[in-house]
Amino acid sequence: MSHALLTGLSRTTEPRTALRRFLALDAVVTGANGLAYVAASGPLGRLLGVEPALLLGLGAFLTAFAAGVGALAARPRPSATAVKAVVDANAGWAVLSVVALAAWLEPTTAGTVWIPAQAATVAAFAALQWSALRATAGAAAR
């Protein structure tokens, strides 16, 4: 991703600010998703064709993950190691979502649309965060 694209998406020319914004956005979206899975695992499970117990567990994980990402975003200088861990987790989630869809889940039509859309969103967060982290490292080297 180009620096110009990052600047446009984050509305800043400061790479560290962009990184923190992408982390914060990830925390908000992931946290909302996790809370929805926890609060409505039964109805969402029926809608998506995914076991409610699986959604409940995923929701608890996502809520905790979002809290950690939010805490990282709140730091003036997020640790590169921690950001890399978030990027890796997001990339892993995206891949595992697609594998689960192909290998063992039997979702409804809504689930067949939702699961890859969610995977694409999480993959986009990983790409944005990785690009912003690289831009931050580049800015620090100057």
Coordinates of C-alpha atoms in Angstrom, one line a residue:
M1 CA 0.0 0.0 0.0
S2 CA 1.3 3.4 -0.8
H3 CA 1.9 6.2 1.7
A4 CA -0.6 8.3 -0.2
L5 CA -3.3 5.7 0.2
L6 CA -2.5 5.4 3.9
T7 CA -2.7 9.2 4.2
G8 CA -6.0 9.3 2.5
L9 CA -7.5 6.5 4.6
S10 CA -6.2 7.9 7.9
R11 CA -6.5 11.6 7.1
T12 CA -3.0 12.2 8.5
T13 CA 0.5 12.5 7.2
E14 CA 1.9 11.1 10.5
P15 CA 2.4 7.4 10.2
R16 CA 2.2 6.8 13.9
T17 CA -1.2 8.5 14.1
A18 CA -2.4 6.4 11.1
L19 CA -1.3 3.2 12.9
R20 CA -3.0 4.2 16.1
R21 CA -6.2 5.0 14.2
F22 CA -6.2 1.7 12.3
L23 CA -5.7 -0.2 15.6
A24 CA -8.5 1.8 17.2
L25 CA -10.8 1.1 14.3
D26 CA -10.0 -2.6 14.5
A27 CA -10.7 -2.5 18.2
V28 CA -14.1 -0.9 17.8
V29 CA -15.2 -3.1 14.9
T30 CA -13.9 -6.3 16.5
G31 CA -15.3 -5.4 19.9
A32 CA -18.8 -4.7 18.5
N33 CA -18.7 -8.0 16.6
G34 CA -17.5 -9.9 19.7
L35 CA -20.2 -8.3 21.9
A36 CA -22.9 -9.1 19.3
Y37 CA -21.7 -12.7 19.2
V38 CA -21.8 -12.9 23.0
A39 CA -25.2 -11.1 23.5
A40 CA -27.0 -12.8 20.6
S41 CA -25.2 -16.1 19.9
G42 CA -28.5 -17.9 19.6
P43 CA -30.3 -15.7 17.0
L44 CA -27.0 -15.0 15.1
G45 CA -26.2 -18.7 15.1
R46 CA -29.5 -19.5 13.5
L47 CA -29.1 -16.6 11.0
L48 CA -25.6 -17.6 10.0
G49 CA -25.9 -21.4 10.4
V50 CA -23.2 -21.5 13.0
E51 CA -23.4 -23.2 16.3
P52 CA -24.4 -20.7 19.1
A53 CA -21.7 -22.2 21.4
L54 CA -19.1 -21.5 18.8
L55 CA -20.3 -17.9 18.3
L56 CA -20.3 -17.4 22.1
G57 CA -16.7 -18.6 22.4
L58 CA -15.6 -16.6 19.4
G59 CA -17.4 -13.6 20.8
A60 CA -15.6 -13.8 24.2
F61 CA -12.3 -14.1 22.4
L62 CA -13.0 -11.2 20.1
T63 CA -14.1 -9.0 23.0
A64 CA -10.9 -9.7 24.9
F65 CA -8.8 -9.3 21.7
A66 CA -10.5 -6.0 21.0
A67 CA -9.7 -4.7 24.5
G68 CA -6.0 -5.6 23.9
V69 CA -5.9 -3.9 20.5
G70 CA -7.7 -0.8 22.0
A71 CA -5.1 -0.6 24.8
L72 CA -2.4 -0.8 22.2
A73 CA -4.0 1.9 20.1
A74 CA -4.1 4.2 23.2
R75 CA -0.3 4.1 23.5
P76 CA 1.5 7.1 22.1
R77 CA 4.1 4.7 20.6
P78 CA 2.6 1.2 20.0
S79 CA 5.2 -1.5 20.3
A80 CA 6.2 -2.8 16.9
T81 CA 6.2 -6.4 18.3
A82 CA 2.7 -6.0 19.7
V83 CA 1.5 -4.5 16.4
K84 CA 3.0 -7.4 14.5
A85 CA 1.2 -9.8 16.8
V86 CA -2.1 -8.0 16.0
V87 CA -1.3 -8.2 12.3
D88 CA -0.5 -11.9 12.5
A89 CA -3.7 -12.6 14.5
N90 CA -5.8 -10.7 12.0
A91 CA -4.2 -12.5 9.1
G92 CA -4.6 -15.8 10.8
W93 CA -8.3 -15.1 11.5
A94 CA -8.9 -14.2 7.9
V95 CA -7.3 -17.4 6.6
L96 CA -8.9 -19.6 9.3
S97 CA -12.4 -18.1 8.5
V98 CA -12.0 -19.1 4.8
V99 CA -10.7 -22.6 5.7
A100 CA -13.5 -23.1 8.2
L101 CA -16.1 -22.1 5.6
A102 CA -14.6 -24.5 3.1
A103 CA -13.7 -27.4 5.4
W104 CA -16.3 -27.8 8.2
L105 CA -18.9 -25.0 8.6
E106 CA -22.3 -25.5 6.9
P107 CA -23.6 -21.9 7.0
T108 CA -26.9 -20.5 5.7
T109 CA -26.8 -18.2 2.8
A110 CA -26.4 -15.3 5.2
G111 CA -23.4 -17.1 6.8
T112 CA -21.9 -17.8 3.4
V113 CA -21.9 -14.1 2.7
W114 CA -21.0 -12.9 6.2
I115 CA -18.0 -15.2 6.8
P116 CA -15.9 -14.1 3.8
A117 CA -17.0 -10.5 4.2
Q118 CA -15.7 -10.6 7.8
A119 CA -12.5 -12.3 6.7
A120 CA -11.9 -9.6 4.0
T121 CA -12.5 -6.9 6.6
V122 CA -10.0 -8.5 9.0
A123 CA -7.5 -9.0 6.2
A124 CA -7.9 -5.3 5.3
F125 CA -7.1 -4.3 8.9
A126 CA -4.0 -6.5 8.8
A127 CA -2.8 -4.9 5.6
L128 CA -3.5 -1.3 6.8
Q129 CA -1.8 -2.0 10.1
W130 CA 1.2 -3.6 8.5
S131 CA 1.6 -0.8 6.0
A132 CA 1.3 1.9 8.7
L133 CA 3.8 0.0 10.8
R134 CA 6.3 0.0 7.9
A135 CA 5.6 3.7 7.3
T136 CA 6.2 4.4 11.0
A137 CA 9.6 2.5 10.9
G138 CA 10.5 4.4 7.7
A139 CA 9.7 7.8 9.3
A140 CA 11.7 6.9 12.4
A141 CA 14.7 6.0 10.1
R142 CA 14.7 9.5 8.5

